[in-house]
Amino acid sequence: MEAPIRATEFLRFTLLSLLFFVCRSSPSQDLLISNAERRIDLTSHIVKVYLTLKVENAGSTPTSEILLAFPPTQVDHLATVEALVTKGKRKKTTLARLDVKPTELPDAPNGTKYFTIYLSNPLNSGESTTLEVLYLFTHSLEPFPAEIGQSESQLVYYRDSALILSPYHIKQQTTFLKTPSTKVESFTSVEPTNRAGTEMKYGPYEDRPPYSFSPILIHFENNSPFPVVEELVREVEISHWGNLQVTEQYTLVHGGARHKGVFSRVDYQSRPNLNGVSSLRYLLARLPPRVHSVYYRDEIGNISSSHLRTDSRKSELEIEPRYPLFGGWKATFVIGYGLPLQDFLFESSDDRRYLNFTFGCPLLDTVVDKLTVKVVLPEGSKDPSAVVPFTVEQHLETKYSYLDVVGRTVVVMEKKNLVPVHNSPFQVYYTFKPIFMLAEPLMLASAFFLFFVACLAYLHIDLSIRK
Amino acid sequence: MAAYRTNVISKEKGNFVVPAFLTPATTKSSLCSACSKSHTTNNGRLLLISLSSHWTIDWPSMAAPETSTAAVPTLYTNNTLRNAFGGVLSFFILLLIGVLAFSIRLFSVIKYESVIHEFDPYFNYRVTQFLTKKGIYDFWNWFDDRTWYPLGRVIGGTVYPGLTLTAGTIWWLLNSLNIPLSVETVCVFTAPIFSAFASLATYLLTKEVKGAGAGLTAAALLAMVPSYISRSVAGSYDNEAVAIFALIFTFYLYIKTLNTGSLFYATLNSIAYFYMVCSWGGYTFIINLIPMHVLLCIVTGRYSSRLYIAYAPLVVLGTLLAALVPVVGFNAVMTSEHFASFLVFIIIHVVAFVYYIKGILSPKMFNVAVTLVVSVGLAVCCAVIAVLIALVASSPTKGWSGRSLSLLDPTYASKYIPIIASVSEHQPPTWPSYFMDINVLAFLVPAGIIACFLPLTDASSFVILYIATSVYFSGVMVRLMLVLAPAACITSGIALSEAFDVLTGSIKFQLPGVSSDAGVDAGETSSDTTEARNDEVKAEKPEETSKDQFSKKSKKKEREHVEKPSAKSKVKTKAEKKRLLALPLEASVVSLLLLIVLGAFYVVHCVWAAAEAYSAPSIVLTSRSHDGLHVFDDFREAYAWLRHNTDVDDKVASWWDYGYQTTAMANRTVIVDNNTWNNTHIATVGTAMSSPEKAAWEIFHSLDVKYVLVVFGGLIGYPSDDINKFLWMVRIGGGVFPHIKEPDYLRDGQYRIDSQATPTMLNCLMYKLSYYRFVETDGKAYDRVRRTEIGKKYFKLTHFEEVFTTHHWMVRIYKLKPPKNRTRGKTKKSKSKTSSTSSSKRSGTERKNPWH
């Protein structure tokens, strides 16, 4: 039944790849990839691709930039790209992180997008180096059928190319795909293709020219729930009285195949292995250690199904939505907690203070479509600046909280398409004079003082006309 | 002790007299010197006696300033000191009572969570949200299209706005001070805050009637009376929460005006009445009770200009202000509930006129005038009354709303209006509920009434009238127990305080060290002197009251003077009583201890009631089993599901109980809700629920309904589910659409759902939606609420499909299948399966369906 679709797609991609051949005008023909191995992990709804490239400089000039190419359909779903280089030999190998930046090239064929890896040491002529590249795709598994009943399992499509898209000549390449279960409905065969258990192997393919492309389509079962946070607003409020209050507002949706028709509780409860296997029953949030006053609620009150486990290194909050989430079902909720300030606030060498906190979403294995982190600095703090390991949109806001007069500066950072990899620390620097801490208590004290003075005055003033 | 009770009345300046045991020894000795001087001027014999009188009745402290000018300076300062101590003490006691009133209502927050409770509070919460978001003008003009589909409801004109505006104002105030509390938090804590205010108002009212001691006792009793707690726990965001405060405060201002004759208080009284009208439909109680009291005063010959000042401005200003509230509007002058006040308004003017005429005419002329006026006036009155009666009789409900009628005739509602009778809080209470709700106060009330008669003043007669009427009303409707509670607290407070007075007085009287002869003597002589003094002060009284009271200071001083006379009369009676009731020491101690035990029992009961009985929010249920606390959060599960997983304009049909919650929590349009203004609409839903599937589908489809929500408790044993309410749906439905007949659903007059149930019952929509696939849970389909196996276990739904059932099956949501799904084969099949009665019924309902 899917044959016609696949046929047309196949045709289109072949045409595309032909086109690539025609208009090849690669930026640097000096480099070539002697060996490439790609492992694609399809077990969860975040597609993880581990790429090992052995790059050789066949040209005469040393180069320090290596390009990665992605087809335009994939680049929209690309959450992160990381590159590591192996240093040293044999047992003493260490990995060093390299800078990766998106790059625009003027003559990119068919809208190919590029990322440039900047090597720390230029690759001299004739030398070779091994790069480990990790990149993650979100929303790349397309449920098919798009709507399923309660008792059906979730099948998804994954589209990619059997050959690695690259502006360089690849001498030898292999692609491994790992599916969550052995149940694979169909897959495109590009000889040589092997399938054994949960793993599929495409390749090895020898001597492919730049921009080779060979589309493949895999239709397989993936019953893991697809938790997608459509919008997450994290507010981190710093109080110099010793508390860091975090409030996180979630809009959660199950991004898998849409639920269709009946939801029967009796089936769901009596046969949990057959019914609603892909439903989202609970989520795990990893919170910092020494967390206190944790709450989990939504707009109509407390949600009573959560467990908190704490130990000295981390806290785990297991939360259940009010109802199991089937494909397409939504839920909103708020998680809030307090943290001891000394774990997160430090003084920098130049007398400024900085907050060191985790950027991403504390829920495990979730995709966040849009994340807004708001750091509410105490009233009276100045010169805020944020240091984030990746590009974010930033602006400042003012928030009025308990008895504020001038308002608190809020550093707002926004980023789209996040995965758990983005849970890396960021810093917000600011200057703050401790005297401002006394402002509100003094204000209250003086207000009460004035009130009592007014009372006193009132009692001692006789405004009567007639004595 | 007597001084304590009397002097305290001049409260504005904080003139409380600390009971003797609290005053330092030096103060006492100086007082002695002062008063001995004063006594000798009156009666040479008194020196010795006055010494002992410090220990017994302590009256010189207030008597001295008037009698001897020489003694005034020293005495005044000492008095001020003592009064200041008393004032501070009372202030702190009141503060603690306020804290008690607030904190005893927090059990629900601590045991459950800070959440809005029950049904009506959700509506009020939603209205408050709208108010805070859109502002006051949009609020007045709010037409709500998310309820009573397709009719809608004009919220601004049909809601008592007092509560909403109060909470909205608090929220706005806090937010303008940059205290970012959420609307929900403000709403949750409005009721406890106003309970504290209500305690304060009770203190003021009782103090006006019987002095500060009784006031403090009454305030403490009110702070924790279970009946009031049941309506004002944190989260119970309902009109009554602020209305009870408004009620007591209005009464206080009325009594205050009555005692002072001040127009200032009369105006305040009208404003308090206006607030009450804004807050609750129960304002009619005020506008009937006060005229009754005025009438009582006139009839018993207690007419005075103070009474006129207390009443006439209230009627004029109050009615004008009441008419400003959109929900009341012209009802303030057009419905029978308000007629009594106008009638008494006329009467009081006639009486005032008669008194005036009496003053200027000679007695003989007056008699002539009376006969003339009476004969003419009688004829006019007859004509006017006839017209009035004709007007009232011409309106269908005789000008009385259903709820008010059911107050006068307790059987009215159950006879004529099932929708009123179906609400549990409109049922008459049972005897245990009296014990549960006012506990030992029920025994103290008669004592308090007796105390009010000793002596009978304008104020105490009001309290007697208040308790008498509220006892009657509470007997009609459980809900009005709430009106009884303050009255019971006031009378009980008076009773307790009087009893304590007598007992502690007797104990002091017989304390070792004071000779009993002297004591008796003191009792006698002091009563004599006070009596004598009393007379002269009484003579002063009218003059003093008539003095204008511009300056605050002078007013205060004057009030002292004004109030002293009444105090004096109390002292007199007290002294007389003392002589009569000088109980034996042992008896006093024992009864004192018994009273304390009684009080302790009351406190224990109240705390228990607050913690266990009245704190459940009813949207979250808990049960304690051997493996710990189990939470049933099914309602919110269902509402949250509706909110997030249905289209924003989908219509949800359910029985009207869940209307407010659905609009507030799920934000979906409902067909009927708890504001039961349209009986026909509710009857339509009731008809649909009691019809067979296809007829029900047609009714719902014609109403554009997409989802049907039913509450089912059979799995976990939740008794107030829709099957238990079903007979009301049948009755209300049958009241409008006669093809629904109650006997069809009853087997031999018994309501049952087991195998003996009638086929009509087993085929109606409610039965099917409740028990759909229920048998698959345990294989037997045992209903834990009805304690029986259900009658029809295996059946299929043809026009509805289950889309959501909560974790404990408490809420089940069904979706109407689209019309095209009705294939011919299926209907035939179901037709052949179900008995012929249902098919004939179906054709019958089709014909009678009002929406075609």
Short mmCIF file of C-alpha atoms in Angstrom, two decimals, chain A residues 259 261-267 269-271 297-304 322-325 328-332 399-405 458-467, chain B residues 113-115 122 125 177-181 184 547-554 556 558 619 631 633 636-637 639-641 643-645 664-665 773 776-777 801-807 809:
data_model
loop_
_atom_site.label_atom_id
_atom_site.label_comp_id
_atom_site.label_asym_id
_atom_site.label_seq_id
_atom_site.Cartn_x
_atom_site.Cartn_y
_atom_site.Cartn_z
CA HIS A 259 -5.14 8.73 19.33
CA GLY A 261 -11.71 6.97 18.77
CA VAL A 262 -12.43 5.30 22.05
CA PHE A 263 -10.45 5.45 25.22
CA SER A 264 -11.56 2.57 27.37
CA ARG A 265 -10.32 2.66 30.92
CA VAL A 266 -11.21 -0.98 31.50
CA ASP A 267 -9.00 -2.12 28.64
CA GLN A 269 -6.26 -0.98 33.25
CA SER A 270 -6.75 -4.68 32.71
CA ARG A 271 -4.36 -5.21 29.82
CA ARG A 297 0.29 21.50 39.96
CA ASP A 298 -1.69 22.91 37.11
CA GLU A 299 -4.19 25.72 36.72
CA ILE A 300 -6.89 23.87 38.63
CA GLY A 301 -4.82 22.74 41.58
CA ASN A 302 -2.37 20.28 42.92
CA ILE A 303 -1.70 17.07 41.00
CA SER A 304 -1.42 14.38 43.59
CA ARG A 322 -3.50 13.81 35.49
CA TYR A 323 -4.40 11.34 32.77
CA PRO A 324 -2.26 9.08 30.60
CA LEU A 325 -1.28 11.00 27.49
CA GLY A 328 -1.91 14.17 20.35
CA TRP A 329 -3.21 14.66 23.90
CA LYS A 330 -2.00 17.67 25.76
CA ALA A 331 -1.42 18.59 29.35
CA THR A 332 -0.13 21.66 31.08
CA LYS A 399 9.39 42.25 36.94
CA TYR A 400 7.67 43.52 40.05
CA SER A 401 7.53 41.07 42.88
CA TYR A 402 6.91 41.34 46.61
CA LEU A 403 6.96 45.02 47.57
CA ASP A 404 9.31 46.05 44.79
CA VAL A 405 9.69 49.69 44.00
CA TYR A 458 -4.68 60.97 65.77
CA LEU A 459 -5.28 60.06 69.38
CA HIS A 460 -3.66 63.24 70.63
CA ILE A 461 -5.22 65.70 68.26
CA ASP A 462 -8.58 67.09 69.16
CA LEU A 463 -10.26 68.42 66.05
CA SER A 464 -13.54 69.17 67.73
CA ILE A 465 -15.13 72.53 67.18
CA ARG A 466 -16.91 72.64 70.48
CA LYS A 467 -14.78 72.25 73.58
CA GLU B 113 -4.49 22.00 49.37
CA SER B 114 -5.20 25.61 48.66
CA VAL B 115 -8.01 25.06 46.23
CA TYR B 122 -16.01 27.73 41.30
CA TYR B 125 -13.89 32.19 41.28
CA LEU B 177 1.46 47.03 46.38
CA ASN B 178 3.44 44.61 44.24
CA ILE B 179 2.43 41.59 46.24
CA PRO B 180 1.82 39.16 43.39
CA LEU B 181 -0.72 36.81 44.91
CA GLU B 184 -7.04 31.91 43.39
CA LYS B 547 -26.88 66.89 72.55
CA ASP B 548 -25.27 67.17 69.21
CA GLN B 549 -22.07 65.27 68.84
CA PHE B 550 -19.71 67.03 66.56
CA SER B 551 -16.34 66.64 68.10
CA LYS B 552 -14.93 63.24 68.48
CA LYS B 553 -13.44 63.84 71.87
CA SER B 554 -16.53 65.36 73.34
CA LYS B 556 -16.52 60.05 73.47
CA GLU B 558 -20.53 62.13 76.23
CA ILE B 619 -13.49 17.86 44.36
CA VAL B 631 -6.43 10.29 46.91
CA ASP B 633 -8.67 13.20 42.13
CA ARG B 636 -10.04 17.32 38.08
CA GLU B 637 -8.63 14.57 35.93
CA TYR B 639 -11.94 18.44 33.72
CA ALA B 640 -8.28 18.74 32.80
CA TRP B 641 -8.79 16.22 30.05
CA ARG B 643 -9.77 21.37 28.90
CA HIS B 644 -6.81 20.16 26.92
CA ASN B 645 -8.15 17.54 24.57
CA ALA B 664 -14.49 27.00 35.50
CA MET B 665 -12.12 24.06 35.39
CA ARG B 773 -18.62 -2.09 30.34
CA GLU B 776 -15.61 -6.15 32.88
CA THR B 777 -14.03 -4.70 36.01
CA GLU B 801 -18.84 6.25 22.40
CA GLU B 802 -16.68 6.28 25.48
CA VAL B 803 -13.89 8.80 25.07
CA PHE B 804 -12.62 9.14 28.57
CA THR B 805 -13.04 7.48 31.93
CA THR B 806 -11.05 8.61 34.91
CA HIS B 807 -8.77 6.48 36.99
CA TRP B 809 -14.27 5.61 37.06
#
